[in-house]
Structures are given as C-alpha cells and as structure tokens.
PDB file as gemmi writes it, atoms N, CA and C in Angstrom:
CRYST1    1.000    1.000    1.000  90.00  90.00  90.00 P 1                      
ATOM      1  N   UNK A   1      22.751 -33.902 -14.808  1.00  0.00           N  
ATOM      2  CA  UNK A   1      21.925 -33.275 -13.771  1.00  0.00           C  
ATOM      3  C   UNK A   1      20.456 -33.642 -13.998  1.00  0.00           C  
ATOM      4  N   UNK A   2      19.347 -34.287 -13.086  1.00  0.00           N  
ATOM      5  CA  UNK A   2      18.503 -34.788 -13.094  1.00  0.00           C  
ATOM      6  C   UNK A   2      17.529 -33.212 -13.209  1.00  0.00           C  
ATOM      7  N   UNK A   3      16.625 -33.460 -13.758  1.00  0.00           N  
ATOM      8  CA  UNK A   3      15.541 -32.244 -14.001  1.00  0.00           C  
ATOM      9  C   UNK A   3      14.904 -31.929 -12.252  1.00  0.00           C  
ATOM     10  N   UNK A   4      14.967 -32.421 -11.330  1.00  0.00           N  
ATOM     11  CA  UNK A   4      14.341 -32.001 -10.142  1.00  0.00           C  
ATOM     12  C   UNK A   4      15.474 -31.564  -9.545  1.00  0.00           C  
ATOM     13  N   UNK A   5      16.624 -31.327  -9.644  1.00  0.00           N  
ATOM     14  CA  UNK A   5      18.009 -30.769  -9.450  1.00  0.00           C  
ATOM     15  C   UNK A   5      17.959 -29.162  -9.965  1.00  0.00           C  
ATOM     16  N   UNK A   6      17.319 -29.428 -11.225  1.00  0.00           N  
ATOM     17  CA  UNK A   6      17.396 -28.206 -12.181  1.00  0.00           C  
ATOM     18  C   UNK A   6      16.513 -27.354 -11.225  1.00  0.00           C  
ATOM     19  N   UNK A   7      15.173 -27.928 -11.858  1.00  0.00           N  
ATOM     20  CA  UNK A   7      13.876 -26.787 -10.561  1.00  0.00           C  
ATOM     21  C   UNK A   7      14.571 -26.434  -9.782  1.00  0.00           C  
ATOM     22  N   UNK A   8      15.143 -27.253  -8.485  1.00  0.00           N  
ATOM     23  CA  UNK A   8      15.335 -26.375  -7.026  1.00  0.00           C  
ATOM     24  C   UNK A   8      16.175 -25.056  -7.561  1.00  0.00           C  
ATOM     25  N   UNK A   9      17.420 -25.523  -8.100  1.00  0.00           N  
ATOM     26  CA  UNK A   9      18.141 -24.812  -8.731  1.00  0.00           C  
ATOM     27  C   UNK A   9      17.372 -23.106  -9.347  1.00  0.00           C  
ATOM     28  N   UNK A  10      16.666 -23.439 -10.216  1.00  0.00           N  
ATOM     29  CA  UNK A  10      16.141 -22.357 -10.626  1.00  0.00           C  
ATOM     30  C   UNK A  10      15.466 -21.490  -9.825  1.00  0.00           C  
ATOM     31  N   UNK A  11      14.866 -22.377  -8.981  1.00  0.00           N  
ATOM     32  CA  UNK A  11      14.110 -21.431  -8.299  1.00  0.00           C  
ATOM     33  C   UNK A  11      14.800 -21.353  -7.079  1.00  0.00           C  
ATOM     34  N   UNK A  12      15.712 -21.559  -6.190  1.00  0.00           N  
ATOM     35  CA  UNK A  12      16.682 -20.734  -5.324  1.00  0.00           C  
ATOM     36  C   UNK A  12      17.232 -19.912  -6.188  1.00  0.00           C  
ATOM     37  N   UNK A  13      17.829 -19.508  -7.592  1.00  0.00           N  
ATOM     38  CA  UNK A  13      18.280 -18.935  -8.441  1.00  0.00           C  
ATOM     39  C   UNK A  13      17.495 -17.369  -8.169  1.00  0.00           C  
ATOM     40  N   UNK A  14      15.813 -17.655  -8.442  1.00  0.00           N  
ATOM     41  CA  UNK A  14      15.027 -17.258  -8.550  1.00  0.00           C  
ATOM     42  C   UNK A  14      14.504 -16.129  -7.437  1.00  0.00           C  
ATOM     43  N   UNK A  15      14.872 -16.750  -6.348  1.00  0.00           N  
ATOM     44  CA  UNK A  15      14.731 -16.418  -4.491  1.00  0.00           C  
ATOM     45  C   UNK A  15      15.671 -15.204  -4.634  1.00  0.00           C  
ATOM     46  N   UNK A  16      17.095 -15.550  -5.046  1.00  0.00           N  
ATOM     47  CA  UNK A  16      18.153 -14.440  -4.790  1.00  0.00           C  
ATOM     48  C   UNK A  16      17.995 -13.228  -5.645  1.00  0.00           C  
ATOM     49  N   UNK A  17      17.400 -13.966  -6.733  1.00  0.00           N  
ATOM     50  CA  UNK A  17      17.081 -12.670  -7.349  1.00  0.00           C  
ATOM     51  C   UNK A  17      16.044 -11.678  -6.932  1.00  0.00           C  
ATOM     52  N   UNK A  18      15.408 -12.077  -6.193  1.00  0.00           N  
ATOM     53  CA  UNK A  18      14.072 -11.217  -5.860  1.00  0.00           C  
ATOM     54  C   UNK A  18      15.340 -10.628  -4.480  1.00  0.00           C  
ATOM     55  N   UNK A  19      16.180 -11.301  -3.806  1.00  0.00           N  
ATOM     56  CA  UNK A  19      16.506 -10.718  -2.797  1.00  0.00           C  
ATOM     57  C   UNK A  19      17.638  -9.811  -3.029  1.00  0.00           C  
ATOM     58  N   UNK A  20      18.144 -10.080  -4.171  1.00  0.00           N  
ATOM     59  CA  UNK A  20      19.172  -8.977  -4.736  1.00  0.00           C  
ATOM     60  C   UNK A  20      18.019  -7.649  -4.724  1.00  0.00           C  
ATOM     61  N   UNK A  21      17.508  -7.371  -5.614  1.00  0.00           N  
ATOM     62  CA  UNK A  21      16.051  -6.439  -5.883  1.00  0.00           C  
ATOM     63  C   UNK A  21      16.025  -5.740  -4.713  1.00  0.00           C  
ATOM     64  N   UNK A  22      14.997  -6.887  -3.541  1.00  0.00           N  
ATOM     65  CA  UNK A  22      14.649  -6.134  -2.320  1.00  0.00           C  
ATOM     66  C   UNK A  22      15.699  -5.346  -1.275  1.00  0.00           C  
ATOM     67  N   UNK A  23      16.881  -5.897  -1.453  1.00  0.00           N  
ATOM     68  CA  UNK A  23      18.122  -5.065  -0.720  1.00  0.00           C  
ATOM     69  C   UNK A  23      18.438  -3.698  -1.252  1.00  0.00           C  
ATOM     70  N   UNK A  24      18.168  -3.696  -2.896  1.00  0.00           N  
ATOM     71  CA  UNK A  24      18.307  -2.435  -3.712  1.00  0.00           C  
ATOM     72  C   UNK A  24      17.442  -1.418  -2.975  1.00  0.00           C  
ATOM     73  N   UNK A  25      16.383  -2.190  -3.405  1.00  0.00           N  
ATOM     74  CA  UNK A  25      15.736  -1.175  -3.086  1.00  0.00           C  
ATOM     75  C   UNK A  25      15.595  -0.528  -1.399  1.00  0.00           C  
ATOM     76  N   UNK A  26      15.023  -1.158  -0.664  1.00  0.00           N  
ATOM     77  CA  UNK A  26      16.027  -0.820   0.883  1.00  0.00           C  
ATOM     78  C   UNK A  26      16.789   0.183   0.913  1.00  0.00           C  
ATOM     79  N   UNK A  27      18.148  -0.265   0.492  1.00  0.00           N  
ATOM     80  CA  UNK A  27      18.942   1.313   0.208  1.00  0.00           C  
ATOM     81  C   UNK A  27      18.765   2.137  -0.218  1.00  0.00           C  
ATOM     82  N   UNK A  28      18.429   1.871  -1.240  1.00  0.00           N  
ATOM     83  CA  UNK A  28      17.886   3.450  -2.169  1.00  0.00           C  
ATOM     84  C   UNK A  28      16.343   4.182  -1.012  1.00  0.00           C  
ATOM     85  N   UNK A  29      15.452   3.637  -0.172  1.00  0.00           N  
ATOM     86  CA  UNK A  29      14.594   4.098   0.388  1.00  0.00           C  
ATOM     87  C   UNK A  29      15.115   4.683   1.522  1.00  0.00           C  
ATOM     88  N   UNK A  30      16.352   4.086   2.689  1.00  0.00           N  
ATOM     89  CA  UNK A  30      17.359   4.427   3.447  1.00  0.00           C  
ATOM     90  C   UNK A  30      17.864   5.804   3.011  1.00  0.00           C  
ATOM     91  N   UNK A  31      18.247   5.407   2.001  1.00  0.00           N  
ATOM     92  CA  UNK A  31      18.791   7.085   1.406  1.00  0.00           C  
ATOM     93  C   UNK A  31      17.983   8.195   1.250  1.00  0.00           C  
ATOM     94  N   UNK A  32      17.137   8.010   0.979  1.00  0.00           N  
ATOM     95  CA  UNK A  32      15.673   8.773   0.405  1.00  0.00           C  
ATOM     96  C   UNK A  32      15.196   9.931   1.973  1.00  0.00           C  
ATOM     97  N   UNK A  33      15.462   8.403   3.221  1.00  0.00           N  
ATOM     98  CA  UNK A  33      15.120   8.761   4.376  1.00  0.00           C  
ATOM     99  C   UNK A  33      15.884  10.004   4.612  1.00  0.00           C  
ATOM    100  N   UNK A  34      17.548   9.478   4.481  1.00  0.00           N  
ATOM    101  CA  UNK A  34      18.472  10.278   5.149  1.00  0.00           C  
ATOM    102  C   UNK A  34      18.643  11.538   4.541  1.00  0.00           C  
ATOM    103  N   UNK A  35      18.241  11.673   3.728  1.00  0.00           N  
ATOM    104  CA  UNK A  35      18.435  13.062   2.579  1.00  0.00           C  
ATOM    105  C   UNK A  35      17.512  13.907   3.349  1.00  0.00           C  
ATOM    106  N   UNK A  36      15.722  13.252   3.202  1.00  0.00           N  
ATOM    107  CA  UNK A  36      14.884  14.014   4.051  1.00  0.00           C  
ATOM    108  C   UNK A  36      14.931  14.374   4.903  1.00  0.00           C  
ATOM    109  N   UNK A  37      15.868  13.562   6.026  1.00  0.00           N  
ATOM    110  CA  UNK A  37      15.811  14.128   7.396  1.00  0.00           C  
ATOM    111  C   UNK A  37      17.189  15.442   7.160  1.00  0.00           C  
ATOM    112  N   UNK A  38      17.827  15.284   6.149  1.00  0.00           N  
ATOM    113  CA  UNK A  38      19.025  16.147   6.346  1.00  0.00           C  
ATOM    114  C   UNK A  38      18.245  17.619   5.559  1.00  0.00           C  
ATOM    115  N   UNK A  39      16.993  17.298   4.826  1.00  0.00           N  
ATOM    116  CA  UNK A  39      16.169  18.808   4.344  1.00  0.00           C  
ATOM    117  C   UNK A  39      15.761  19.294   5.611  1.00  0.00           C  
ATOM    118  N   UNK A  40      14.899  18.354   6.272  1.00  0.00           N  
ATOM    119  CA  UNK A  40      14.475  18.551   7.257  1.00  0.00           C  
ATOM    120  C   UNK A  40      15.337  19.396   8.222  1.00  0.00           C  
ATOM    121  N   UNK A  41      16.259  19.233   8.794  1.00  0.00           N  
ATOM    122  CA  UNK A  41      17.493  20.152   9.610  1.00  0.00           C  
ATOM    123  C   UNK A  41      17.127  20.939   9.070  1.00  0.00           C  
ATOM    124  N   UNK A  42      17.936  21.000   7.926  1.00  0.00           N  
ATOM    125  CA  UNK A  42      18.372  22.201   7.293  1.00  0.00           C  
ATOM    126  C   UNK A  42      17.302  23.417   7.101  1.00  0.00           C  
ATOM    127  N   UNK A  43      15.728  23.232   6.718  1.00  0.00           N  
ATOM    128  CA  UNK A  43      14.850  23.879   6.809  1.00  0.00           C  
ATOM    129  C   UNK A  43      14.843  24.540   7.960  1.00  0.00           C  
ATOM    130  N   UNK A  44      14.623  23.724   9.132  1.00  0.00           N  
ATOM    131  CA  UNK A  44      14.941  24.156  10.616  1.00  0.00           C  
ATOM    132  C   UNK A  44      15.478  24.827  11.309  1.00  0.00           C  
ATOM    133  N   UNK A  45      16.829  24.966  10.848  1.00  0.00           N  
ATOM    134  CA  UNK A  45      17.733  25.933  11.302  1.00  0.00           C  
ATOM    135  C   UNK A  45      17.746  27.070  10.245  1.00  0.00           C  
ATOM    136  N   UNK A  46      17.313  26.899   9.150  1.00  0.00           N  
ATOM    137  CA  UNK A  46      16.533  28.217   8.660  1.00  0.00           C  
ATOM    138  C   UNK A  46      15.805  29.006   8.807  1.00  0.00           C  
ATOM    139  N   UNK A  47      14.902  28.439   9.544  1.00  0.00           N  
ATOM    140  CA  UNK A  47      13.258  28.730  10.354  1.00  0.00           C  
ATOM    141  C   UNK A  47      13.338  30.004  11.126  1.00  0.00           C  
TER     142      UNK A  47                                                      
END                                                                             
C-alpha cells in the first residue's frame, strides 16, 4: 500500500469518526429534548 493510499485512508478513517461522535451526540440531545418536553406536560397538567 503506497503511503498516499494510507493518508486518504486515515483521514476518511478520521471523518467517520468525528461522524460516529456527532450522531451520539444528536441523540443523546434528542433525548434531552424529549424528556423536557415530557416535564414540561407533566408540570402542566399539574398546574
């Protein structure tokens, strides 16, 4: 494998990893949302 094979390599390697990350996190903020809006109700119909 020629060393300018390697680079691309690494660094598309590199890409997915940041995009693995940013999907994490996404969800976990999605969730964060849906919880709040479900306090939110719930406060509400307490009110």
């Amino acid at each position: 494998m020629s060393s300018r094979n390697l680079r691309q390599l690494t660094r598309s390697s590199a890409s997915f990893q940041r995009a693995k990350v940013h999907i994490k996190y996404e969800k976990r903020k999605n969730a964060a949302i849906t919880l709040l809006i479900k306090d939110l109700k719930g406060l509400w119909k307490a009110a």
